[in-house]
mmCIF file of C-alpha atoms in Angstrom:
data_model
loop_
_atom_site.group_PDB
_atom_site.id
_atom_site.type_symbol
_atom_site.label_atom_id
_atom_site.label_comp_id
_atom_site.label_asym_id
_atom_site.label_seq_id
_atom_site.Cartn_x
_atom_site.Cartn_y
_atom_site.Cartn_z
ATOM 1 C CA ILE A 1042 -12.608 19.407 39.152
ATOM 2 C CA THR A 1043 -12.586 18.813 35.318
ATOM 3 C CA ALA A 1044 -12.726 16.194 33.313
ATOM 4 C CA LEU A 1045 -11.864 15.645 29.059
ATOM 5 C CA LEU A 1046 -14.151 13.937 26.870
ATOM 6 C CA VAL A 1047 -12.527 12.578 23.516
ATOM 7 C CA ILE A 1048 -15.222 10.783 21.722
ATOM 8 C CA ASP A 1049 -13.747 9.992 16.967
ATOM 9 C CA GLY A 1050 -11.728 13.437 17.937
ATOM 10 C CA VAL A 1051 -14.642 15.583 19.698
ATOM 11 C CA SER A 1052 -13.929 17.000 22.643
ATOM 12 C CA ALA A 1053 -15.699 18.405 25.479
ATOM 13 C CA THR A 1054 -14.532 19.470 28.697
ATOM 14 C CA LEU A 1055 -16.939 18.411 31.677
ATOM 15 C CA THR A 1056 -17.005 19.168 35.662
ATOM 16 C CA SER A 1057 -18.205 18.360 38.988
ATOM 17 C CA THR A 1058 -18.919 20.699 41.372
ATOM 18 C CA LEU A 1059 -18.280 18.180 44.172
ATOM 19 C CA ALA A 1060 -15.123 18.623 46.016
ATOM 20 C CA TRP A 1061 -12.278 15.912 47.322
ATOM 21 C CA VAL A 1062 -11.633 15.167 50.703
ATOM 22 C CA GLY A 1063 -8.957 13.436 51.135
ATOM 23 C CA GLY A 1064 -9.175 10.281 52.555
ATOM 24 C CA GLN A 1065 -12.484 9.684 51.141
ATOM 25 C CA PRO A 1066 -13.937 8.321 48.591
ATOM 26 C CA TYR A 1067 -14.986 10.747 45.280
ATOM 27 C CA VAL A 1068 -17.875 10.044 43.571
ATOM 28 C CA ALA A 1069 -19.389 12.300 41.281
ATOM 29 C CA PRO A 1070 -21.351 13.347 38.339
ATOM 30 C CA PHE A 1071 -19.210 15.384 35.753
ATOM 31 C CA THR A 1072 -21.268 17.857 33.299
ATOM 32 C CA GLY A 1073 -21.182 19.220 30.173
ATOM 33 C CA THR A 1074 -22.222 19.821 26.665
ATOM 34 C CA PHE A 1075 -21.215 16.743 23.704
ATOM 35 C CA ASN A 1076 -22.158 17.608 20.223
ATOM 36 C CA GLY A 1077 -24.632 20.991 21.819
ATOM 37 C CA ALA A 1078 -26.359 18.430 24.062
ATOM 38 C CA ALA A 1079 -25.695 17.833 27.458
ATOM 39 C CA ALA A 1080 -23.730 14.781 28.864
ATOM 40 C CA THR A 1081 -22.928 13.540 32.311
ATOM 41 C CA VAL A 1082 -20.638 11.007 32.528
ATOM 42 C CA THR A 1083 -20.811 9.682 36.876
ATOM 43 C CA PHE A 1084 -17.102 8.695 37.690
ATOM 44 C CA SER A 1085 -16.178 6.754 40.979
ATOM 45 C CA VAL A 1086 -12.350 5.903 42.454
ATOM 46 C CA ASP A 1087 -11.891 4.156 46.074
ATOM 47 C CA ALA A 1088 -10.050 6.844 48.825
ATOM 48 C CA ASP A 1089 -6.790 5.292 48.126
ATOM 49 C CA GLY A 1090 -6.930 5.856 44.423
ATOM 50 C CA MET A 1091 -7.419 2.804 43.119
ATOM 51 C CA ASN A 1092 -10.971 0.832 41.255
ATOM 52 C CA ALA A 1093 -11.204 3.895 39.371
ATOM 53 C CA THR A 1094 -14.210 3.112 37.838
ATOM 54 C CA VAL A 1095 -17.367 5.358 35.484
ATOM 55 C CA VAL A 1096 -20.645 4.465 37.023
ATOM 56 C CA SER A 1097 -23.049 4.995 34.460
ATOM 57 C CA SER A 1098 -22.992 7.617 31.187
ATOM 58 C CA ASN A 1099 -25.500 9.442 29.306
ATOM 59 C CA ILE A 1100 -23.514 10.971 26.318
ATOM 60 C CA PRO A 1101 -25.404 12.235 23.271
ATOM 61 C CA GLY A 1102 -24.844 9.672 19.777
ATOM 62 C CA HIS A 1103 -22.908 7.018 22.096
ATOM 63 C CA THR A 1104 -25.176 5.493 24.317
ATOM 64 C CA SER A 1105 -22.759 2.021 24.482
ATOM 65 C CA ALA A 1106 -19.694 4.765 25.126
ATOM 66 C CA VAL A 1107 -16.831 2.012 26.575
ATOM 67 C CA PHE A 1108 -14.374 3.905 29.477
ATOM 68 C CA ALA A 1109 -11.111 2.788 29.773
ATOM 69 C CA ILE A 1110 -9.535 4.335 33.212
ATOM 70 C CA ILE A 1111 -5.893 4.481 33.237
ATOM 71 C CA LYS A 1112 -3.453 6.184 36.356
ATOM 72 C CA GLU A 1113 -0.948 8.165 34.045
ATOM 73 C CA THR A 1114 2.230 9.067 36.640
ATOM 74 C CA SER A 1115 4.776 11.483 35.996
ATOM 75 C CA SER A 1116 6.969 8.089 35.315
ATOM 76 C CA ALA A 1117 4.492 5.798 32.784
ATOM 77 C CA LEU A 1118 2.709 9.188 30.876
ATOM 78 C CA VAL A 1119 -0.375 7.586 29.131
ATOM 79 C CA GLU A 1120 -0.876 9.037 25.237
ATOM 80 C CA GLY A 1121 -4.163 9.260 23.382
ATOM 81 C CA TYR A 1122 -5.329 8.966 20.179
ATOM 82 C CA ASN A 1123 -8.647 8.821 18.324
ATOM 83 C CA GLY A 1124 -8.158 7.819 13.941
ATOM 84 C CA THR A 1125 -10.223 5.776 11.386
ATOM 85 C CA TYR A 1126 -9.167 2.908 9.189
ATOM 86 C CA SER A 1127 -10.675 1.609 5.754
ATOM 87 C CA THR A 1128 -9.754 -2.112 4.746
ATOM 88 C CA THR A 1129 -10.617 -3.777 1.435
ATOM 89 C CA ALA A 1130 -13.189 -5.305 2.628
ATOM 90 C CA PRO A 1131 -14.649 -2.787 2.057
ATOM 91 C CA GLU A 1132 -15.317 -1.171 6.120
ATOM 92 C CA THR A 1133 -14.469 1.867 6.920
ATOM 93 C CA GLY A 1134 -14.302 2.795 10.909
ATOM 94 C CA VAL A 1135 -12.650 4.775 13.693
ATOM 95 C CA PHE A 1136 -10.348 3.478 16.905
ATOM 96 C CA ASN A 1137 -9.304 4.902 20.211
ATOM 97 C CA ILE A 1138 -6.248 3.818 21.386
ATOM 98 C CA LEU A 1139 -3.851 4.719 24.718
ATOM 99 C CA ILE A 1140 -0.653 3.570 24.457
ATOM 100 C CA SER A 1141 1.864 3.621 27.916
ATOM 101 C CA ARG A 1142 5.387 3.991 26.571
ATOM 102 C CA PRO A 1143 7.263 2.958 29.204
ATOM 103 C CA ALA A 1144 4.952 -0.156 29.872
ATOM 104 C CA GLY A 1145 5.220 -0.996 25.910
ATOM 105 C CA LEU A 1146 2.044 -1.474 25.352
ATOM 106 C CA TRP A 1147 -1.332 -0.427 24.244
ATOM 107 C CA GLY A 1148 -4.727 -0.796 24.073
ATOM 108 C CA GLY A 1149 -8.400 0.208 22.868
ATOM 109 C CA ILE A 1150 -11.312 0.188 21.132
ATOM 110 C CA SER A 1151 -12.186 0.239 17.350
ATOM 111 C CA ARG A 1152 -16.222 1.003 15.636
ATOM 112 C CA GLU A 1153 -16.660 0.185 12.030
ATOM 113 C CA ASN A 1154 -19.053 3.312 11.145
ATOM 114 C CA GLY A 1155 -22.870 3.003 11.105
ATOM 115 C CA GLN A 1156 -22.647 0.160 14.085
ATOM 116 C CA SER A 1157 -22.738 0.240 17.805
ATOM 117 C CA SER A 1158 -20.883 -2.446 18.586
ATOM 118 C CA THR A 1159 -17.078 -2.014 19.335
ATOM 119 C CA ASP A 1160 -13.993 -4.300 19.220
ATOM 120 C CA ASP A 1161 -11.148 -4.907 22.086
ATOM 121 C CA GLN A 1162 -7.565 -4.352 20.215
ATOM 122 C CA ASP A 1163 -4.549 -4.597 22.213
ATOM 123 C CA GLY A 1164 -0.884 -5.043 21.906
ATOM 124 C CA THR A 1165 2.771 -3.906 22.759
ATOM 125 C CA TYR A 1166 4.418 -1.049 21.511
ATOM 126 C CA VAL A 1167 8.230 -1.460 20.809
ATOM 127 C CA ASN A 1168 10.553 1.225 19.659
ATOM 128 C CA GLY A 1169 7.868 3.905 17.722
ATOM 129 C CA LYS A 1170 6.134 0.905 16.491
ATOM 130 C CA LEU A 1171 2.812 -1.093 17.213
ATOM 131 C CA PHE A 1172 2.170 -4.926 16.914
ATOM 132 C CA GLN A 1173 -0.815 -6.999 17.443
ATOM 133 C CA GLY A 1174 0.792 -10.091 17.910
ATOM 134 C CA THR A 1175 3.733 -10.534 15.724
ATOM 135 C CA THR A 1176 2.281 -8.458 13.523
ATOM 136 C CA GLN A 1177 3.215 -4.553 12.801
ATOM 137 C CA ILE A 1178 -0.191 -3.249 12.720
ATOM 138 C CA GLY A 1179 1.821 0.731 12.855
ATOM 139 C CA THR A 1180 4.118 3.335 13.457
ATOM 140 C CA LEU A 1181 3.993 6.030 15.714
ATOM 141 C CA ASN A 1182 5.998 9.209 14.138
ATOM 142 C CA GLY A 1183 6.133 12.431 16.723
ATOM 143 C CA ASP A 1184 1.714 12.658 17.540
ATOM 144 C CA VAL A 1185 0.983 10.356 14.532
ATOM 145 C CA ILE A 1186 0.092 6.903 13.552
ATOM 146 C CA THR A 1187 -0.298 5.064 9.984
ATOM 147 C CA GLY A 1188 -0.361 2.225 9.049
ATOM 148 C CA SER A 1189 -1.200 -1.164 6.490
ATOM 149 C CA PHE A 1190 -1.375 -4.858 7.201
ATOM 150 C CA LEU A 1191 -3.157 -7.758 6.246
ATOM 151 C CA ASP A 1192 -6.195 -8.671 9.129
ATOM 152 C CA GLY A 1193 -7.034 -12.422 9.432
ATOM 153 C CA ASN A 1194 -9.836 -12.609 6.511
ATOM 154 C CA ASN A 1195 -6.428 -10.907 3.993
ATOM 155 C CA ASN A 1196 -7.989 -7.784 3.997
ATOM 156 C CA THR A 1197 -5.376 -4.567 3.531
ATOM 157 C CA VAL A 1198 -6.088 -2.207 6.191
ATOM 158 C CA THR A 1199 -4.819 0.921 6.533
ATOM 159 C CA ILE A 1200 -4.957 3.160 10.239
ATOM 160 C CA GLU A 1201 -3.924 7.058 10.393
ATOM 161 C CA GLY A 1202 -4.326 9.278 13.849
ATOM 162 C CA ARG A 1203 -3.752 11.198 15.832
ATOM 163 C CA ARG A 1204 -1.995 12.245 19.397
ATOM 164 C CA VAL A 1205 -5.233 14.286 21.541
ATOM 165 C CA LEU A 1206 -4.233 13.221 25.363
#
């Protein structure tokens, strides 16, 4: 069984040798190489497919990685985007978001460059536009998100991201 790990635009394929058995819970370590070093992510899910979670992780350079587990179906696809942001504060950083067009929702995290803490982000998706509350923060055109908006401190924030999943 394989899993694709994507952090800040860097991808790694992780594998598990534990076979899935129908009707049984599944808890397994997925291992591989990320940025040239060993990485492990232990995944758990109930027998009915509910309560999927990452139990633990050891990812080089990402000791406090945050995971969002979302079940995708053939009628409710989930798209993953990685990108960067800059502000007039000045501040620069990265973001990772997931968009569900059928649900009209998006959510993700952002991290300022050089920092280890993250900030949660979420909002709505309407007709190719991403909103946080009533503020339009971006536009989705093909596989690219771009946007510019004023934050709560009256700084201009500029974002750009690309679809990776």
